[in-house]
Amino acid sequence: MGLLTVGSPWCLGQWQTQTFALKQGWNAIYTHVDAKHTTIEQLVQGDGIEEVWMWRPKLSTMQYIQSPDQPLDTVSRWTSWISSNADGSSLQRLIGNAAYLVKAGQAVNWGIKGKPVPPRYQWTSTGLNLIGFSTKSASPPVFSNFLNPVNGFGAGAQIFSYNGGDLGTTNPAQLFTLNTSTVNRGQAYWIRATGYNRYYGPFELGLQDWSGVHFGDSLSSYKVVLKNTTKSDLT
């Protein structure tokens, strides 16, 4: 476990653009930036994005699901933005640490400018979770290794991913080669949880204030706790 304090009195807030390589049809993405400063309509800017559905899980054993949910307005776990009814859509802005289904009319690289958010996710107690992970973009780990610290979870996890195109019995498709399938940053996956955990990677982050560091003459230090959740030394 490490402890880091930051005492610099002056620092500029950072903006970051997260880019998603969308296929034509349905894609599952996970945002590592918060883009509440603007609307989805402004973010799409003629990129051919037709629909955006945000997954809002309910953390209750009475609400668990056993198969990947279809994006439907009648399902309370979804809220949506539809390009043909942009002003009347229930979803207007994108937040960080959230999973979305995005329907694209064409293949496109969609850049979302926002403020980086620290990795944080609370799994539902059972059933399927739609989730992405803060892995490195270059040479990401494979699922069997990445999820293994959770009581061997990586070897027996049920994971589904979207491949573009229409939704159907094979989309999303289950991943059977977890020892070769990579955990891609910015991509969301359906993952079945068999019990409560808050695993989000080999490191667990604890922050003094999850909304960020508010620099100014009223703050002299800021505490960050970094915990190794594995049984091995990590660098």
Coordinates of C-alpha atoms in Angstrom, one line a residue:
M1 CA 0.0 0.0 0.0
G2 CA 1.4 3.4 -0.9
L3 CA 0.6 6.9 0.3
L4 CA 1.1 10.0 -1.8
T5 CA 0.6 13.6 -0.8
V6 CA 0.5 16.4 -3.3
G7 CA 1.4 19.9 -2.0
S8 CA 1.7 22.0 -5.2
P9 CA -0.3 25.2 -4.8
W10 CA -0.8 25.8 -8.5
C11 CA -1.9 23.4 -11.2
L12 CA -4.2 23.6 -14.3
G13 CA -7.1 21.2 -14.6
Q14 CA -6.5 18.6 -17.4
W15 CA -8.8 17.8 -20.3
Q16 CA -8.5 14.5 -22.2
T17 CA -10.0 13.1 -25.4
Q18 CA -11.0 9.5 -25.3
T19 CA -11.4 8.0 -28.8
F20 CA -13.6 5.0 -29.6
A21 CA -13.2 3.1 -32.8
L22 CA -16.9 2.3 -33.5
K23 CA -18.0 -0.3 -36.0
Q24 CA -21.2 0.1 -38.0
G25 CA -24.1 -1.1 -35.8
W26 CA -23.9 -1.7 -32.0
N27 CA -20.8 -1.1 -29.9
A28 CA -20.3 -1.2 -26.1
I29 CA -18.1 1.5 -24.7
Y30 CA -16.8 2.5 -21.3
T31 CA -16.0 6.1 -20.5
H32 CA -12.9 7.1 -18.6
V33 CA -13.6 10.8 -19.0
D34 CA -16.5 12.8 -17.7
A35 CA -18.2 14.9 -20.4
K36 CA -21.0 16.5 -18.5
H37 CA -19.8 20.0 -19.6
T38 CA -21.6 19.5 -23.0
T39 CA -24.5 17.6 -24.5
I40 CA -24.4 14.4 -26.5
E41 CA -25.8 16.2 -29.5
Q42 CA -22.7 18.5 -29.4
L43 CA -20.4 15.5 -28.9
V44 CA -21.7 13.5 -31.9
Q45 CA -21.4 16.5 -34.4
G46 CA -22.5 14.6 -37.5
D47 CA -20.5 11.5 -36.7
G48 CA -23.3 9.2 -37.8
I49 CA -24.2 8.1 -34.3
E50 CA -27.8 7.2 -34.1
E51 CA -28.4 6.1 -30.5
V52 CA -26.6 6.1 -27.1
W53 CA -27.9 4.0 -24.3
M54 CA -26.4 4.3 -20.8
W55 CA -26.5 1.2 -18.5
R56 CA -27.7 2.1 -14.9
P57 CA -27.4 -1.1 -12.8
K58 CA -29.4 -1.6 -9.6
L59 CA -27.3 -2.8 -6.8
S60 CA -29.8 -5.3 -5.4
T61 CA -30.2 -9.1 -5.5
M62 CA -33.8 -8.5 -6.5
Q63 CA -32.7 -6.8 -9.7
Y64 CA -30.0 -9.1 -11.1
I65 CA -30.1 -10.3 -14.7
Q66 CA -29.0 -13.5 -16.2
S67 CA -28.6 -12.6 -19.9
P68 CA -27.4 -9.4 -21.6
D69 CA -30.1 -6.8 -21.6
Q70 CA -31.5 -5.4 -24.9
P71 CA -31.5 -1.6 -25.0
L72 CA -35.2 -0.8 -24.5
D73 CA -37.0 2.1 -22.9
T74 CA -39.2 -0.3 -21.0
V75 CA -36.2 -1.6 -19.1
S76 CA -35.5 0.6 -16.2
R77 CA -31.8 -0.1 -16.2
W78 CA -31.4 1.9 -19.4
T79 CA -31.6 5.6 -20.3
S80 CA -31.3 6.7 -23.9
W81 CA -30.4 9.4 -26.4
I82 CA -31.9 9.0 -29.8
S83 CA -30.7 11.3 -32.6
S84 CA -34.1 11.6 -34.2
N85 CA -35.5 12.9 -30.9
A86 CA -32.4 14.5 -29.4
D87 CA -34.2 17.2 -27.3
G88 CA -36.8 14.8 -26.0
S89 CA -34.3 12.0 -25.0
S90 CA -33.9 11.1 -21.3
L91 CA -30.1 10.9 -21.7
Q92 CA -28.5 14.3 -22.5
R93 CA -24.9 14.1 -21.1
L94 CA -22.2 11.5 -20.7
I95 CA -20.6 10.8 -17.3
G96 CA -17.4 8.9 -16.5
N97 CA -17.1 5.4 -15.2
A98 CA -20.2 4.4 -17.1
A99 CA -21.0 1.8 -19.8
Y100 CA -22.9 2.7 -23.0
L101 CA -24.3 0.9 -26.0
V102 CA -23.8 3.1 -29.1
K103 CA -25.4 2.5 -32.4
A104 CA -23.4 3.9 -35.3
G105 CA -24.7 4.3 -38.8
Q106 CA -21.2 3.9 -40.2
A107 CA -17.7 3.0 -38.9
V108 CA -16.3 6.1 -37.2
N109 CA -13.7 7.2 -34.6
W110 CA -15.7 9.0 -32.0
G111 CA -13.7 11.4 -29.8
I112 CA -15.1 12.4 -26.4
K113 CA -13.4 15.3 -24.7
G114 CA -13.8 15.4 -20.9
K115 CA -12.2 15.4 -17.5
P116 CA -10.3 12.1 -16.6
V117 CA -12.0 10.3 -13.8
P118 CA -10.3 7.8 -11.3
P119 CA -11.3 4.2 -11.9
R120 CA -14.3 3.2 -9.7
Y121 CA -17.0 0.6 -10.0
Q122 CA -19.3 -1.3 -7.7
W123 CA -20.4 -4.6 -9.0
T124 CA -24.0 -5.8 -8.6
S125 CA -24.2 -8.6 -6.1
T126 CA -25.0 -11.2 -8.7
G127 CA -26.0 -11.6 -12.3
L128 CA -24.4 -9.7 -15.2
N129 CA -22.5 -6.4 -15.1
L130 CA -21.8 -4.2 -18.1
I131 CA -18.4 -2.8 -17.3
G132 CA -15.0 -1.7 -18.7
F133 CA -11.6 -1.5 -17.2
S134 CA -8.7 1.0 -17.0
T135 CA -6.2 -1.2 -18.7
K136 CA -3.3 0.2 -20.8
S137 CA -4.0 0.9 -24.4
A138 CA -0.8 -0.7 -25.7
S139 CA -0.5 -4.5 -25.0
P140 CA -3.5 -4.9 -22.8
P141 CA -3.7 -8.0 -20.5
V142 CA -5.8 -11.0 -21.3
F143 CA -9.0 -11.7 -19.2
S144 CA -7.7 -14.9 -17.5
N145 CA -4.8 -13.0 -16.0
F146 CA -6.5 -9.7 -15.3
L147 CA -9.5 -11.2 -13.4
N148 CA -7.6 -14.0 -11.7
P149 CA -7.0 -12.1 -8.4
V150 CA -10.7 -12.4 -7.6
N151 CA -10.6 -16.0 -6.2
G152 CA -9.6 -17.4 -9.6
F153 CA -12.5 -15.5 -11.3
G154 CA -10.5 -15.2 -14.6
A155 CA -10.6 -18.9 -15.3
G156 CA -14.3 -19.4 -15.0
A157 CA -15.8 -16.0 -15.9
Q158 CA -18.7 -15.6 -18.3
I159 CA -18.0 -12.6 -20.6
F160 CA -19.9 -11.3 -23.6
S161 CA -18.8 -8.6 -26.1
Y162 CA -20.4 -6.7 -29.0
N163 CA -19.1 -7.0 -32.6
G164 CA -20.9 -4.2 -34.4
G165 CA -23.8 -5.0 -36.7
D166 CA -27.3 -5.8 -35.5
L167 CA -28.3 -7.2 -32.1
G168 CA -29.2 -10.9 -32.1
T169 CA -28.4 -14.3 -30.6
T170 CA -24.7 -14.0 -31.5
N171 CA -24.4 -10.3 -30.7
P172 CA -23.3 -9.9 -28.0
A173 CA -21.2 -13.1 -28.3
Q174 CA -19.7 -15.0 -25.4
L175 CA -15.9 -15.0 -25.2
F176 CA -14.6 -18.6 -24.8
T177 CA -10.8 -17.9 -25.2
L178 CA -10.2 -15.9 -22.0
N179 CA -6.5 -16.8 -22.1
T180 CA -6.1 -14.9 -25.4
S181 CA -8.9 -12.4 -25.4
T182 CA -7.6 -9.0 -24.3
V183 CA -9.2 -6.5 -21.9
N184 CA -9.4 -3.5 -24.3
R185 CA -9.5 0.0 -22.7
G186 CA -12.7 1.9 -23.5
Q187 CA -14.6 -1.3 -24.4
A188 CA -17.5 -2.5 -22.2
Y189 CA -18.3 -6.2 -21.6
W190 CA -21.0 -8.1 -20.0
I191 CA -19.4 -10.1 -17.1
R192 CA -21.3 -12.4 -14.8
A193 CA -20.6 -11.9 -11.0
T194 CA -21.2 -14.7 -8.6
G195 CA -20.9 -12.5 -5.5
Y196 CA -20.1 -9.0 -4.2
N197 CA -16.7 -7.5 -5.1
R198 CA -15.4 -4.2 -6.1
Y199 CA -12.5 -5.4 -8.2
Y200 CA -11.4 -3.0 -10.9
G201 CA -7.9 -4.1 -11.6
P202 CA -4.7 -5.2 -9.8
F203 CA -4.6 -1.8 -7.9
E204 CA -7.3 -0.3 -5.7
L205 CA -7.4 3.4 -5.5
G206 CA -8.5 5.4 -2.5
L207 CA -8.9 9.2 -2.8
Q208 CA -9.5 11.9 -0.3
D209 CA -12.1 13.4 -2.6
W210 CA -13.5 11.4 -5.6
S211 CA -14.5 14.6 -7.3
G212 CA -10.9 15.5 -7.8
V213 CA -8.2 17.8 -6.5
H214 CA -9.5 21.4 -5.9
F215 CA -6.4 23.5 -6.1
G216 CA -6.2 26.9 -4.5
D217 CA -4.9 28.6 -1.4
S218 CA -7.2 26.6 0.8
L219 CA -5.6 23.2 0.1
S220 CA -2.1 22.3 1.2
S221 CA -2.0 18.6 0.6
Y222 CA -4.0 15.8 -0.9
K223 CA -4.0 12.1 0.0
V224 CA -3.9 9.2 -2.5
V225 CA -3.9 5.5 -1.2
L226 CA -2.8 2.9 -3.7
K227 CA -3.4 -0.8 -2.7
N228 CA -2.1 -3.9 -4.4
T229 CA -5.1 -6.3 -4.6
T230 CA -2.9 -9.3 -5.8
K231 CA -0.6 -11.6 -3.9
S232 CA 2.4 -10.6 -6.0
D233 CA 4.7 -7.6 -6.1
L234 CA 3.6 -5.1 -8.7
T235 CA 5.4 -2.1 -10.3

